[in-house]
C-alpha angles and dihedrals in degrees: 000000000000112000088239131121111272122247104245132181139176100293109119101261081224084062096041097064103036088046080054102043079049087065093041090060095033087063097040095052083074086044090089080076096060117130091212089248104134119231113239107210126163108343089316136073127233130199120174085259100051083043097057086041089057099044094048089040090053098051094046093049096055097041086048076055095042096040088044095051099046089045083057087239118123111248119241117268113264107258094166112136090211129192093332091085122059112194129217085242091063089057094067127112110260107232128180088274099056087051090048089049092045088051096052085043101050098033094054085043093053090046092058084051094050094045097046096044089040089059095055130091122243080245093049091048088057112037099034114162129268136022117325146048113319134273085257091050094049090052088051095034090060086054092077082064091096094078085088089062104030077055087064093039141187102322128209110255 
């Protein structure tokens, strides 16, 4: 994910992330099929779990931003360690109950982000407080949080 300014339009930033968060479940719903082989793509490695790591720790990262700075508060440094590390955890097999669990994860979570996006003005989306993109920017730029999933792909069932 580069440090420049993502690219927005005139789609509304609630619908951005739970479209994206959509995708995210709609592939890992094929991710039970997995052979516990990793993807390599780019200079990292991706399994479903590390996927599904990546996208909720993405989303959390950037609300705990949003939430921080409209409560004129700075928001707390980025320590994640990313998609350089992959866990033991993300080696494991991806069963039924890890999807179910994904689903309740990452729709609860896309419902924070609707609700919070939805109760701001279009003033208040692009010209948020504090340092950084604006509130508009951050919601389009999580979307490109699908590029973990999208990593482990579709799989053949």
């Amino acid at each position: 994910m580069a440090d420049e300014n993502p690219m927005i339009d005139d789609r509304d930033p609630s619908e951005v992330v739970t479209a994206a968060v959509d995708h995210v479940l709609k592939l890992a719903s094929t991710w039970t099929a997995w052979d516990g082989q990793p993807f390599a793509v780019d200079d990292r490695v991706y399994t479903p779990h590390k996927a599904i790591r990546r996208v909720t720790d993405h989303l959390i990262d950037h609300l705990a931003e949003i939430e921080a700075r409209l409560a004129g508060s700075e928001p707390l440094p980025d320590h994640w360690h990313a998609s350089a590390s992959t866990t033991a955890a993300d080696l494991a097999a991806f069963t039924e109950a890890d999807l179910d669990e994904a689903r309740s994860r990452l729709t609860r979570l896309a419902q924070i982000w609707a609700v919070r996006l939805g109760s701001l003005t279009p003033h208040d989306l692009d010209h948020s407080p504090g340092r950084g993109w604006t509130i508009r920017q951050i919601a389009f730029h999580v979307e490109g949080s699908t590029y973990y999933a999208d990593s482990v792909g579709d799989l053949p069932r």
